[in-house]
C-alpha cells in the first residue's frame, strides 16, 4: 500500500480489485479521478490506514465472478477494521475504494492508472488471467504491490516483476495435480476412460489450459479426440454438444468461465449426452454452490480440480456461514480474495508502514498462516506462493464434496457416472 503524507499523517491506500459497477448515486461507483484524493484527505484526518481500490471485472462477461471477489475482499476489510485495524500503524483502518475492469485488460489497466494517481499502496484482484497479466505489468511501472487473487496463467509470475505476488496456485501445479488425481480415479475404477474431448474458452485462461492438457493427457494414457474453442460470451452450445455426441468421448473436460460452463453442462443434459465423466480443471462452475442449487441435475457427479477452502478450518467454515447468511454463495472468488486481503494486512503489520517498498519486502518474506485455504507454509519464490495447492471436488447429492487429497476428503469419488 503506497503511503502519502497528507495533513501531517501517513495515508496508506489499499486497492481491492473487485468492485462492481455502481448504480447512479452509489458513492463507490464514483470513486475515480480526483475524488479518491479527497477521500484520502478525510481518511488521514480520521486516522485511517487508507483506501482499497478495485478494478475487478464486475461488468461484462465476468461480472458475477468480479462481484463475488468484491464480496470476499469487503468482508475481510470489515473484519480487520472491526478487530482494531492495522495495529502496527496505531490501529489505522482500511477503507475500500472499488472500480471495474469491465472484463477486459484495457479496463483493468485504466483502473490501475487511477489507483496509482490516487496514491494507493497495493492492489488485490484482477480475477481473469488476461486481466492480471496486463494490470500487474502496469502496476510494476509504479512499483505498486499487486496481489493476484485468482489468475492462474504462470507467466503472470515468471516475468521477473518484483511487485507481483500470487497467493494461489498456477496452471502448472493445478494441471499436474488434476492429471495425477484423474489417473488415480480412473485406475481405481478399472480404467474405463481412454478418450477425451476438451471444450475451452479462447482467452488466455482457456487456451493456455487446453494447450497444456493436449501436451500432457497423451502422456497419461488418454487420447484427445478433439479440442473445441469458443469465445466468451457464448450463448449456444448445441453445435458443440452435437460434436461431442458424434465422437462419444469417455471424458469431457470443459475449461470455461461460469456462464459458459453452466450452459454447456445444461446442454449436455438436455441432449442426453452422458459421458463416463465430466472432469474439469479450474471449471468456472464445477465447484460452485450457485450451480449446484440452480441446476442440480446438470451439476450432479461433475468432478473438478480447483481452488477450494479448507473444510477443517474453523475460520473457513465461519466465513461460509457468514456469506450464506447474507444470501450469497460461498464461491472460490470469495475465499480467495478474503485470504489475499488478510495476507496484505499481515504484510502491513510487519512492514509497519504503508510505503510500497516496505509492503513488497514484507510480502517477499511472508510466512502468513491466518488464511482459510488448504495450503502448506506460505513462501513466495519469484512472486509465487510455494505452499499453494488445489483440491479435487465432486458434486454429490446437493453438495460439493472434497475427494482429494485424502487428508481432508469428505467423500470418495463416484466414477464412472451412474446411468441417468
One Martini backbone bead per residue (centre of mass of N, CA, C, O) as a GRO file, in nm:
protein
  420
    1UNK     BB    1   0.092   0.037   0.026
    2UNK     BB    2   0.072   0.368  -0.048
    3UNK     BB    3   0.210   0.638   0.099
    4UNK     BB    4   0.085   0.953   0.228
    5UNK     BB    5   0.124   1.294   0.288
    6UNK     BB    6  -0.146   1.423   0.495
    7UNK     BB    7  -0.188   1.641   0.739
    8UNK     BB    8   0.056   1.480   0.897
    9UNK     BB    9  -0.030   1.200   0.767
   10UNK     BB   10  -0.037   0.873   0.704
   11UNK     BB   11  -0.143   0.724   0.386
   12UNK     BB   12  -0.279   0.411   0.322
   13UNK     BB   13  -0.355   0.243   0.015
   14UNK     BB   14  -0.590  -0.004  -0.065
   15UNK     BB   15  -0.634  -0.237  -0.324
   16UNK     BB   16  -0.950  -0.375  -0.448
   17UNK     BB   17  -1.009  -0.575  -0.745
   18UNK     BB   18  -1.374  -0.588  -0.716
   19UNK     BB   19  -1.581  -0.381  -0.850
   20UNK     BB   20  -1.881  -0.299  -0.917
   21UNK     BB   21  -2.097  -0.137  -1.077
   22UNK     BB   22  -2.255   0.151  -1.011
   23UNK     BB   23  -2.511   0.308  -0.929
   24UNK     BB   24  -2.676   0.572  -0.932
   25UNK     BB   25  -2.542   0.733  -0.638
   26UNK     BB   26  -2.304   0.556  -0.589
   27UNK     BB   27  -2.015   0.627  -0.438
   28UNK     BB   28  -1.826   0.406  -0.536
   29UNK     BB   29  -1.871   0.455  -0.849
   30UNK     BB   30  -1.726   0.762  -0.808
   31UNK     BB   31  -1.438   0.646  -0.771
   32UNK     BB   32  -1.237   0.881  -0.930
   33UNK     BB   33  -0.983   1.043  -1.009
   34UNK     BB   34  -0.996   1.289  -0.755
   35UNK     BB   35  -1.166   1.175  -0.524
   36UNK     BB   36  -0.965   0.991  -0.365
   37UNK     BB   37  -0.808   1.234  -0.248
   38UNK     BB   38  -1.033   1.339  -0.070
   39UNK     BB   39  -1.065   1.078   0.093
   40UNK     BB   40  -0.776   1.072   0.197
   41UNK     BB   41  -0.800   1.320   0.370
   42UNK     BB   42  -1.015   1.206   0.557
   43UNK     BB   43  -0.858   0.958   0.647
   44UNK     BB   44  -0.629   1.108   0.785
   45UNK     BB   45  -0.803   1.260   0.996
   46UNK     BB   46  -0.915   0.968   1.102
   47UNK     BB   47  -0.671   0.759   1.114
   48UNK     BB   48  -0.642   0.598   0.859
   49UNK     BB   49  -0.501   0.371   0.637
   50UNK     BB   50  -0.723   0.369   0.392
   51UNK     BB   51  -0.757   0.242   0.054
   52UNK     BB   52  -0.966   0.039  -0.147
   53UNK     BB   53  -0.908  -0.053  -0.479
   54UNK     BB   54  -1.100  -0.147  -0.775
   55UNK     BB   55  -1.065  -0.380  -1.096
   56UNK     BB   56  -1.282  -0.573  -1.148
   57UNK     BB   57  -1.505  -0.789  -1.326
   58UNK     BB   58  -1.835  -0.631  -1.290
   59UNK     BB   59  -1.854  -0.614  -1.590
   60UNK     BB   60  -1.964  -0.821  -1.810
   61UNK     BB   61  -1.880  -1.156  -1.851
   62UNK     BB   62  -1.733  -1.143  -1.534
   63UNK     BB   63  -1.923  -1.019  -1.309
   64UNK     BB   64  -1.979  -1.234  -1.095
   65UNK     BB   65  -1.686  -1.282  -1.005
   66UNK     BB   66  -1.629  -0.989  -0.925
   67UNK     BB   67  -1.848  -0.968  -0.704
   68UNK     BB   68  -1.735  -1.198  -0.530
   69UNK     BB   69  -1.459  -1.071  -0.479
   70UNK     BB   70  -1.565  -0.820  -0.338
   71UNK     BB   71  -1.696  -0.961  -0.101
   72UNK     BB   72  -1.442  -1.087   0.026
   73UNK     BB   73  -1.282  -0.822   0.062
   74UNK     BB   74  -1.490  -0.666   0.235
   75UNK     BB   75  -1.504  -0.858   0.473
   76UNK     BB   76  -1.206  -0.837   0.551
   77UNK     BB   77  -1.200  -0.535   0.607
   78UNK     BB   78  -1.417  -0.535   0.827
   79UNK     BB   79  -1.270  -0.730   1.022
   80UNK     BB   80  -1.011  -0.573   1.062
   81UNK     BB   81  -1.140  -0.313   1.171
   82UNK     BB   82  -1.302  -0.449   1.409
   83UNK     BB   83  -1.011  -0.560   1.534
   84UNK     BB   84  -0.826  -0.267   1.506
   85UNK     BB   85  -0.668  -0.291   1.264
   86UNK     BB   86  -0.351  -0.160   1.218
   87UNK     BB   87  -0.149  -0.183   1.483
   88UNK     BB   88   0.134  -0.078   1.370
   89UNK     BB   89  -0.061   0.192   1.285
   90UNK     BB   90  -0.255   0.262   1.533
   91UNK     BB   91  -0.532   0.136   1.413
   92UNK     BB   92  -0.563   0.155   1.128
   93UNK     BB   93  -0.780   0.188   0.861
   94UNK     BB   94  -0.953   0.031   0.605
   95UNK     BB   95  -1.050   0.157   0.280
   96UNK     BB   96  -1.274   0.108   0.023
   97UNK     BB   97  -1.199   0.105  -0.324
   98UNK     BB   98  -1.390   0.084  -0.632
   99UNK     BB   99  -1.391  -0.093  -0.944
  100UNK     BB  100  -1.377  -0.154  -1.320
  101UNK     BB  101  -1.259  -0.375  -1.579
  102UNK     BB  102  -1.484  -0.485  -1.784
  103UNK     BB  103  -1.348  -0.766  -1.873
  104UNK     BB  104  -1.066  -0.613  -1.938
  105UNK     BB  105  -0.744  -0.514  -1.973
  106UNK     BB  106  -0.802  -0.215  -2.034
  107UNK     BB  107  -0.981  -0.163  -1.787
  108UNK     BB  108  -0.767  -0.242  -1.578
  109UNK     BB  109  -0.549  -0.033  -1.653
  110UNK     BB  110  -0.720   0.217  -1.594
  111UNK     BB  111  -0.744   0.156  -1.288
  112UNK     BB  112  -0.445   0.159  -1.216
  113UNK     BB  113  -0.398   0.452  -1.288
  114UNK     BB  114  -0.594   0.561  -1.077
  115UNK     BB  115  -0.462   0.436  -0.830
  116UNK     BB  116  -0.189   0.570  -0.854
  117UNK     BB  117  -0.298   0.864  -0.851
  118UNK     BB  118  -0.427   0.807  -0.554
  119UNK     BB  119  -0.199   0.644  -0.379
  120UNK     BB  120  -0.187   0.360  -0.361
  121UNK     BB  121  -0.034   0.065  -0.207
  122UNK     BB  122  -0.232  -0.166  -0.329
  123UNK     BB  123  -0.329  -0.466  -0.511
  124UNK     BB  124  -0.634  -0.663  -0.544
  125UNK     BB  125  -0.671  -0.889  -0.822
  126UNK     BB  126  -0.858  -0.939  -1.160
  127UNK     BB  127  -0.891  -1.271  -1.199
  128UNK     BB  128  -0.815  -1.280  -1.486
  129UNK     BB  129  -0.538  -1.354  -1.656
  130UNK     BB  130  -0.542  -1.123  -1.867
  131UNK     BB  131  -0.572  -0.899  -1.655
  132UNK     BB  132  -0.332  -0.963  -1.467
  133UNK     BB  133  -0.109  -0.938  -1.679
  134UNK     BB  134  -0.159  -0.634  -1.734
  135UNK     BB  135  -0.188  -0.497  -1.444
  136UNK     BB  136   0.085  -0.584  -1.323
  137UNK     BB  137   0.257  -0.436  -1.531
  138UNK     BB  138   0.152  -0.152  -1.470
  139UNK     BB  139   0.221  -0.154  -1.165
  140UNK     BB  140   0.534  -0.190  -1.203
  141UNK     BB  141   0.592   0.107  -1.296
  142UNK     BB  142   0.515   0.193  -0.970
  143UNK     BB  143   0.579  -0.013  -0.748
  144UNK     BB  144   0.300  -0.174  -0.719
  145UNK     BB  145   0.152  -0.381  -0.532
  146UNK     BB  146   0.045  -0.719  -0.648
  147UNK     BB  147  -0.245  -0.922  -0.586
  148UNK     BB  148  -0.338  -1.221  -0.689
  149UNK     BB  149  -0.635  -1.393  -0.670
  150UNK     BB  150  -0.663  -1.607  -0.943
  151UNK     BB  151  -0.483  -1.597  -1.167
  152UNK     BB  152  -0.305  -1.881  -1.346
  153UNK     BB  153  -0.102  -1.784  -1.524
  154UNK     BB  154   0.239  -1.827  -1.512
  155UNK     BB  155   0.335  -1.550  -1.653
  156UNK     BB  156   0.266  -1.360  -1.419
  157UNK     BB  157   0.538  -1.494  -1.240
  158UNK     BB  158   0.779  -1.506  -1.497
  159UNK     BB  159   0.883  -1.179  -1.546
  160UNK     BB  160   1.024  -1.035  -1.290
  161UNK     BB  161   0.811  -0.909  -1.096
  162UNK     BB  162   0.843  -0.754  -0.783
  163UNK     BB  163   0.519  -0.674  -0.732
  164UNK     BB  164   0.423  -0.980  -0.777
  165UNK     BB  165   0.156  -1.182  -0.619
  166UNK     BB  166   0.069  -1.533  -0.566
  167UNK     BB  167  -0.123  -1.726  -0.351
  168UNK     BB  168  -0.209  -1.913  -0.555
  169UNK     BB  169  -0.221  -2.137  -0.791
  170UNK     BB  170  -0.108  -2.255  -1.092
  171UNK     BB  171  -0.127  -2.428  -1.374
  172UNK     BB  172   0.094  -2.640  -1.325
  173UNK     BB  173  -0.003  -2.746  -1.048
  174UNK     BB  174  -0.297  -2.802  -1.125
  175UNK     BB  175  -0.254  -2.996  -1.363
  176UNK     BB  176  -0.091  -3.211  -1.216
  177UNK     BB  177  -0.300  -3.274  -1.001
  178UNK     BB  178  -0.535  -3.344  -1.191
  179UNK     BB  179  -0.390  -3.581  -1.343
  180UNK     BB  180  -0.314  -3.754  -1.107
  181UNK     BB  181  -0.613  -3.790  -1.007
  182UNK     BB  182  -0.730  -3.907  -1.266
  183UNK     BB  183  -0.561  -4.162  -1.275
  184UNK     BB  184  -0.655  -4.270  -1.003
  185UNK     BB  185  -0.959  -4.283  -1.061
  186UNK     BB  186  -0.936  -4.468  -1.311
  187UNK     BB  187  -0.784  -4.708  -1.182
  188UNK     BB  188  -0.992  -4.767  -0.949
  189UNK     BB  189  -1.220  -4.825  -1.192
  190UNK     BB  190  -1.057  -4.983  -1.440
  191UNK     BB  191  -1.011  -4.799  -1.690
  192UNK     BB  192  -1.268  -4.659  -1.863
  193UNK     BB  193  -1.085  -4.417  -1.955
  194UNK     BB  194  -0.945  -4.296  -2.292
  195UNK     BB  195  -1.121  -4.051  -2.388
  196UNK     BB  196  -1.112  -3.697  -2.510
  197UNK     BB  197  -1.277  -3.377  -2.465
  198UNK     BB  198  -1.219  -3.027  -2.532
  199UNK     BB  199  -1.364  -2.730  -2.380
  200UNK     BB  200  -1.284  -2.382  -2.467
  201UNK     BB  201  -1.195  -2.085  -2.400
  202UNK     BB  202  -1.007  -1.822  -2.599
  203UNK     BB  203  -0.835  -1.728  -2.384
  204UNK     BB  204  -0.574  -1.752  -2.181
  205UNK     BB  205  -0.694  -1.967  -2.003
  206UNK     BB  206  -0.815  -2.181  -2.204
  207UNK     BB  207  -0.576  -2.205  -2.404
  208UNK     BB  208  -0.356  -2.282  -2.201
  209UNK     BB  209  -0.496  -2.537  -2.092
  210UNK     BB  210  -0.533  -2.689  -2.359
  211UNK     BB  211  -0.234  -2.711  -2.429
  212UNK     BB  212  -0.149  -2.867  -2.177
  213UNK     BB  213  -0.345  -3.112  -2.211
  214UNK     BB  214  -0.243  -3.201  -2.495
  215UNK     BB  215   0.044  -3.273  -2.381
  216UNK     BB  216  -0.039  -3.464  -2.114
  217UNK     BB  217  -0.259  -3.678  -2.165
  218UNK     BB  218  -0.101  -3.885  -2.343
  219UNK     BB  219   0.110  -3.946  -2.111
  220UNK     BB  220  -0.155  -4.071  -1.936
  221UNK     BB  221  -0.343  -4.244  -2.159
  222UNK     BB  222  -0.491  -4.020  -2.337
  223UNK     BB  223  -0.721  -3.944  -2.594
  224UNK     BB  224  -0.754  -3.669  -2.808
  225UNK     BB  225  -1.010  -3.605  -3.022
  226UNK     BB  226  -1.093  -3.296  -2.934
  227UNK     BB  227  -1.068  -2.931  -2.971
  228UNK     BB  228  -1.296  -2.670  -2.848
  229UNK     BB  229  -1.340  -2.350  -2.922
  230UNK     BB  230  -1.458  -2.038  -2.757
  231UNK     BB  231  -1.618  -1.768  -2.679
  232UNK     BB  232  -1.644  -1.476  -2.456
  233UNK     BB  233  -1.936  -1.506  -2.511
  234UNK     BB  234  -2.171  -1.790  -2.509
  235UNK     BB  235  -2.519  -1.890  -2.614
  236UNK     BB  236  -2.444  -2.172  -2.780
  237UNK     BB  237  -2.399  -2.551  -2.753
  238UNK     BB  238  -2.522  -2.745  -2.965
  239UNK     BB  239  -2.286  -2.800  -3.166
  240UNK     BB  240  -2.086  -2.901  -2.958
  241UNK     BB  241  -2.262  -3.141  -2.855
  242UNK     BB  242  -2.284  -3.286  -3.127
  243UNK     BB  243  -1.982  -3.353  -3.139
  244UNK     BB  244  -1.974  -3.517  -2.882
  245UNK     BB  245  -2.185  -3.727  -2.965
  246UNK     BB  246  -2.031  -3.834  -3.219
  247UNK     BB  247  -1.755  -3.918  -3.051
  248UNK     BB  248  -1.787  -4.036  -2.766
  249UNK     BB  249  -1.646  -3.968  -2.503
  250UNK     BB  250  -1.545  -4.043  -2.185
  251UNK     BB  251  -1.442  -3.741  -2.164
  252UNK     BB  252  -1.516  -3.411  -2.038
  253UNK     BB  253  -1.327  -3.096  -2.072
  254UNK     BB  254  -1.384  -2.801  -1.923
  255UNK     BB  255  -1.276  -2.442  -2.004
  256UNK     BB  256  -1.461  -2.218  -1.813
  257UNK     BB  257  -1.668  -1.994  -1.734
  258UNK     BB  258  -1.953  -1.986  -1.576
  259UNK     BB  259  -2.176  -1.946  -1.797
  260UNK     BB  260  -2.063  -2.156  -2.003
  261UNK     BB  261  -2.056  -2.399  -1.822
  262UNK     BB  262  -2.356  -2.418  -1.762
  263UNK     BB  263  -2.454  -2.437  -2.056
  264UNK     BB  264  -2.305  -2.693  -2.130
  265UNK     BB  265  -2.426  -2.879  -1.911
  266UNK     BB  266  -2.723  -2.838  -1.994
  267UNK     BB  267  -2.692  -2.937  -2.288
  268UNK     BB  268  -2.604  -3.220  -2.223
  269UNK     BB  269  -2.865  -3.294  -2.074
  270UNK     BB  270  -3.076  -3.221  -2.297
  271UNK     BB  271  -2.915  -3.428  -2.510
  272UNK     BB  272  -2.825  -3.687  -2.356
  273UNK     BB  273  -2.520  -3.647  -2.272
  274UNK     BB  274  -2.318  -3.925  -2.115
  275UNK     BB  275  -2.046  -3.954  -1.993
  276UNK     BB  276  -1.836  -4.097  -1.768
  277UNK     BB  277  -1.715  -3.790  -1.749
  278UNK     BB  278  -1.678  -3.474  -1.581
  279UNK     BB  279  -1.359  -3.303  -1.606
  280UNK     BB  280  -1.216  -3.046  -1.430
  281UNK     BB  281  -1.007  -2.751  -1.484
  282UNK     BB  282  -1.110  -2.482  -1.356
  283UNK     BB  283  -1.411  -2.471  -1.320
  284UNK     BB  284  -1.641  -2.215  -1.327
  285UNK     BB  285  -1.888  -2.423  -1.189
  286UNK     BB  286  -1.808  -2.700  -1.057
  287UNK     BB  287  -1.738  -2.528  -0.768
  288UNK     BB  288  -2.063  -2.435  -0.733
  289UNK     BB  289  -2.336  -2.359  -0.542
  290UNK     BB  290  -2.506  -2.220  -0.755
  291UNK     BB  291  -2.518  -2.452  -0.957
  292UNK     BB  292  -2.634  -2.669  -0.766
  293UNK     BB  293  -2.899  -2.516  -0.698
  294UNK     BB  294  -3.006  -2.438  -0.998
  295UNK     BB  295  -2.855  -2.723  -1.143
  296UNK     BB  296  -2.845  -3.028  -1.023
  297UNK     BB  297  -2.856  -3.219  -1.272
  298UNK     BB  298  -2.604  -3.095  -1.424
  299UNK     BB  299  -2.394  -3.120  -1.170
  300UNK     BB  300  -2.393  -3.411  -1.131
  301UNK     BB  301  -2.068  -3.563  -1.084
  302UNK     BB  302  -1.887  -3.340  -1.106
  303UNK     BB  303  -1.545  -3.278  -1.160
  304UNK     BB  304  -1.272  -3.099  -0.980
  305UNK     BB  305  -0.987  -2.875  -1.015
  306UNK     BB  306  -0.945  -2.638  -0.747
  307UNK     BB  307  -1.032  -2.394  -0.566
  308UNK     BB  308  -1.032  -2.420  -0.199
  309UNK     BB  309  -1.134  -2.478   0.105
  310UNK     BB  310  -1.083  -2.563   0.439
  311UNK     BB  311  -1.287  -2.796   0.605
  312UNK     BB  312  -1.107  -2.771   0.891
  313UNK     BB  313  -1.156  -2.462   0.904
  314UNK     BB  314  -1.314  -2.245   1.110
  315UNK     BB  315  -1.292  -1.983   0.945
  316UNK     BB  316  -1.412  -2.097   0.683
  317UNK     BB  317  -1.690  -2.177   0.809
  318UNK     BB  318  -1.767  -1.895   0.912
  319UNK     BB  319  -1.762  -1.759   0.636
  320UNK     BB  320  -1.979  -1.932   0.507
  321UNK     BB  321  -2.204  -1.851   0.701
  322UNK     BB  322  -2.195  -1.549   0.641
  323UNK     BB  323  -2.247  -1.553   0.336
  324UNK     BB  324  -2.515  -1.717   0.349
  325UNK     BB  325  -2.653  -1.504   0.542
  326UNK     BB  326  -2.646  -1.290   0.285
  327UNK     BB  327  -2.742  -1.464   0.024
  328UNK     BB  328  -2.478  -1.606  -0.066
  329UNK     BB  329  -2.212  -1.752  -0.233
  330UNK     BB  330  -1.941  -1.986  -0.171
  331UNK     BB  331  -1.690  -1.891  -0.352
  332UNK     BB  332  -1.366  -1.874  -0.458
  333UNK     BB  333  -1.358  -1.566  -0.480
  334UNK     BB  334  -1.409  -1.511  -0.186
  335UNK     BB  335  -1.170  -1.675  -0.036
  336UNK     BB  336  -0.938  -1.556  -0.202
  337UNK     BB  337  -0.979  -1.252  -0.133
  338UNK     BB  338  -0.984  -1.275   0.168
  339UNK     BB  339  -0.691  -1.387   0.195
  340UNK     BB  340  -0.544  -1.151   0.052
  341UNK     BB  341  -0.617  -0.931   0.255
  342UNK     BB  342  -0.485  -1.070   0.497
  343UNK     BB  343  -0.203  -1.075   0.377
  344UNK     BB  344  -0.175  -0.766   0.352
  345UNK     BB  345  -0.218  -0.698   0.650
  346UNK     BB  346   0.029  -0.855   0.745
  347UNK     BB  347   0.233  -0.682   0.586
  348UNK     BB  348   0.169  -0.418   0.729
  349UNK     BB  349   0.250  -0.504   1.008
  350UNK     BB  350   0.554  -0.574   0.929
  351UNK     BB  351   0.623  -0.297   0.790
  352UNK     BB  352   0.507  -0.042   0.954
  353UNK     BB  353   0.384   0.061   0.673
  354UNK     BB  354   0.273   0.221   0.348
  355UNK     BB  355   0.507   0.149   0.187
  356UNK     BB  356   0.575  -0.013  -0.096
  357UNK     BB  357   0.853  -0.138  -0.034
  358UNK     BB  358   0.770  -0.260   0.241
  359UNK     BB  359   0.547  -0.446   0.136
  360UNK     BB  360   0.712  -0.609  -0.062
  361UNK     BB  361   0.910  -0.720   0.150
  362UNK     BB  362   0.691  -0.857   0.328
  363UNK     BB  363   0.592  -1.052   0.107
  364UNK     BB  364   0.859  -1.197   0.039
  365UNK     BB  365   0.872  -1.294   0.369
  366UNK     BB  366   0.624  -1.454   0.399
  367UNK     BB  367   0.427  -1.668   0.663
  368UNK     BB  368   0.136  -1.679   0.628
  369UNK     BB  369  -0.156  -1.847   0.825
  370UNK     BB  370  -0.454  -1.674   0.836
  371UNK     BB  371  -0.619  -1.854   0.648
  372UNK     BB  372  -0.862  -2.074   0.437
  373UNK     BB  373  -0.656  -2.266   0.312
  374UNK     BB  374  -0.505  -2.584   0.184
  375UNK     BB  375  -0.208  -2.505   0.278
  376UNK     BB  376   0.099  -2.456   0.306
  377UNK     BB  377   0.356  -2.285   0.359
  378UNK     BB  378   0.440  -1.963   0.322
  379UNK     BB  379   0.625  -1.901   0.005
  380UNK     BB  380   0.801  -1.674  -0.188
  381UNK     BB  381   0.885  -1.736  -0.540
  382UNK     BB  382   0.878  -1.516  -0.771
  383UNK     BB  383   0.566  -1.458  -0.649
  384UNK     BB  384   0.518  -1.760  -0.559
  385UNK     BB  385   0.329  -1.972  -0.376
  386UNK     BB  386   0.449  -2.280  -0.260
  387UNK     BB  387   0.186  -2.369  -0.074
  388UNK     BB  388  -0.001  -2.396  -0.302
  389UNK     BB  389  -0.326  -2.572  -0.354
  390UNK     BB  390  -0.537  -2.788  -0.482
  391UNK     BB  391  -0.855  -2.950  -0.530
  392UNK     BB  392  -1.088  -3.214  -0.528
  393UNK     BB  393  -1.417  -3.228  -0.662
  394UNK     BB  394  -1.774  -3.329  -0.602
  395UNK     BB  395  -2.095  -3.372  -0.707
  396UNK     BB  396  -2.310  -3.472  -0.430
  397UNK     BB  397  -2.605  -3.426  -0.457
  398UNK     BB  398  -2.634  -3.103  -0.278
  399UNK     BB  399  -2.310  -3.114  -0.291
  400UNK     BB  400  -1.965  -3.040  -0.212
  401UNK     BB  401  -1.693  -3.258  -0.239
  402UNK     BB  402  -1.403  -3.386  -0.113
  403UNK     BB  403  -1.164  -3.625  -0.280
  404UNK     BB  404  -0.902  -3.435  -0.286
  405UNK     BB  405  -0.722  -3.497  -0.055
  406UNK     BB  406  -0.730  -3.744   0.188
  407UNK     BB  407  -0.678  -3.567   0.444
  408UNK     BB  408  -0.981  -3.398   0.361
  409UNK     BB  409  -1.187  -3.589   0.275
  410UNK     BB  410  -1.562  -3.630   0.237
  411UNK     BB  411  -1.526  -3.831  -0.016
  412UNK     BB  412  -1.582  -4.054  -0.270
  413UNK     BB  413  -1.553  -4.123  -0.582
  414UNK     BB  414  -1.783  -4.113  -0.866
  415UNK     BB  415  -1.678  -4.371  -1.096
  416UNK     BB  416  -1.864  -4.367  -1.307
  417UNK     BB  417  -2.139  -4.249  -1.412
  418UNK     BB  418  -2.439  -4.304  -1.361
  419UNK     BB  419  -2.717  -4.368  -1.479
  420UNK     BB  420  -2.997  -4.166  -1.549
   0.00000   0.00000   0.00000
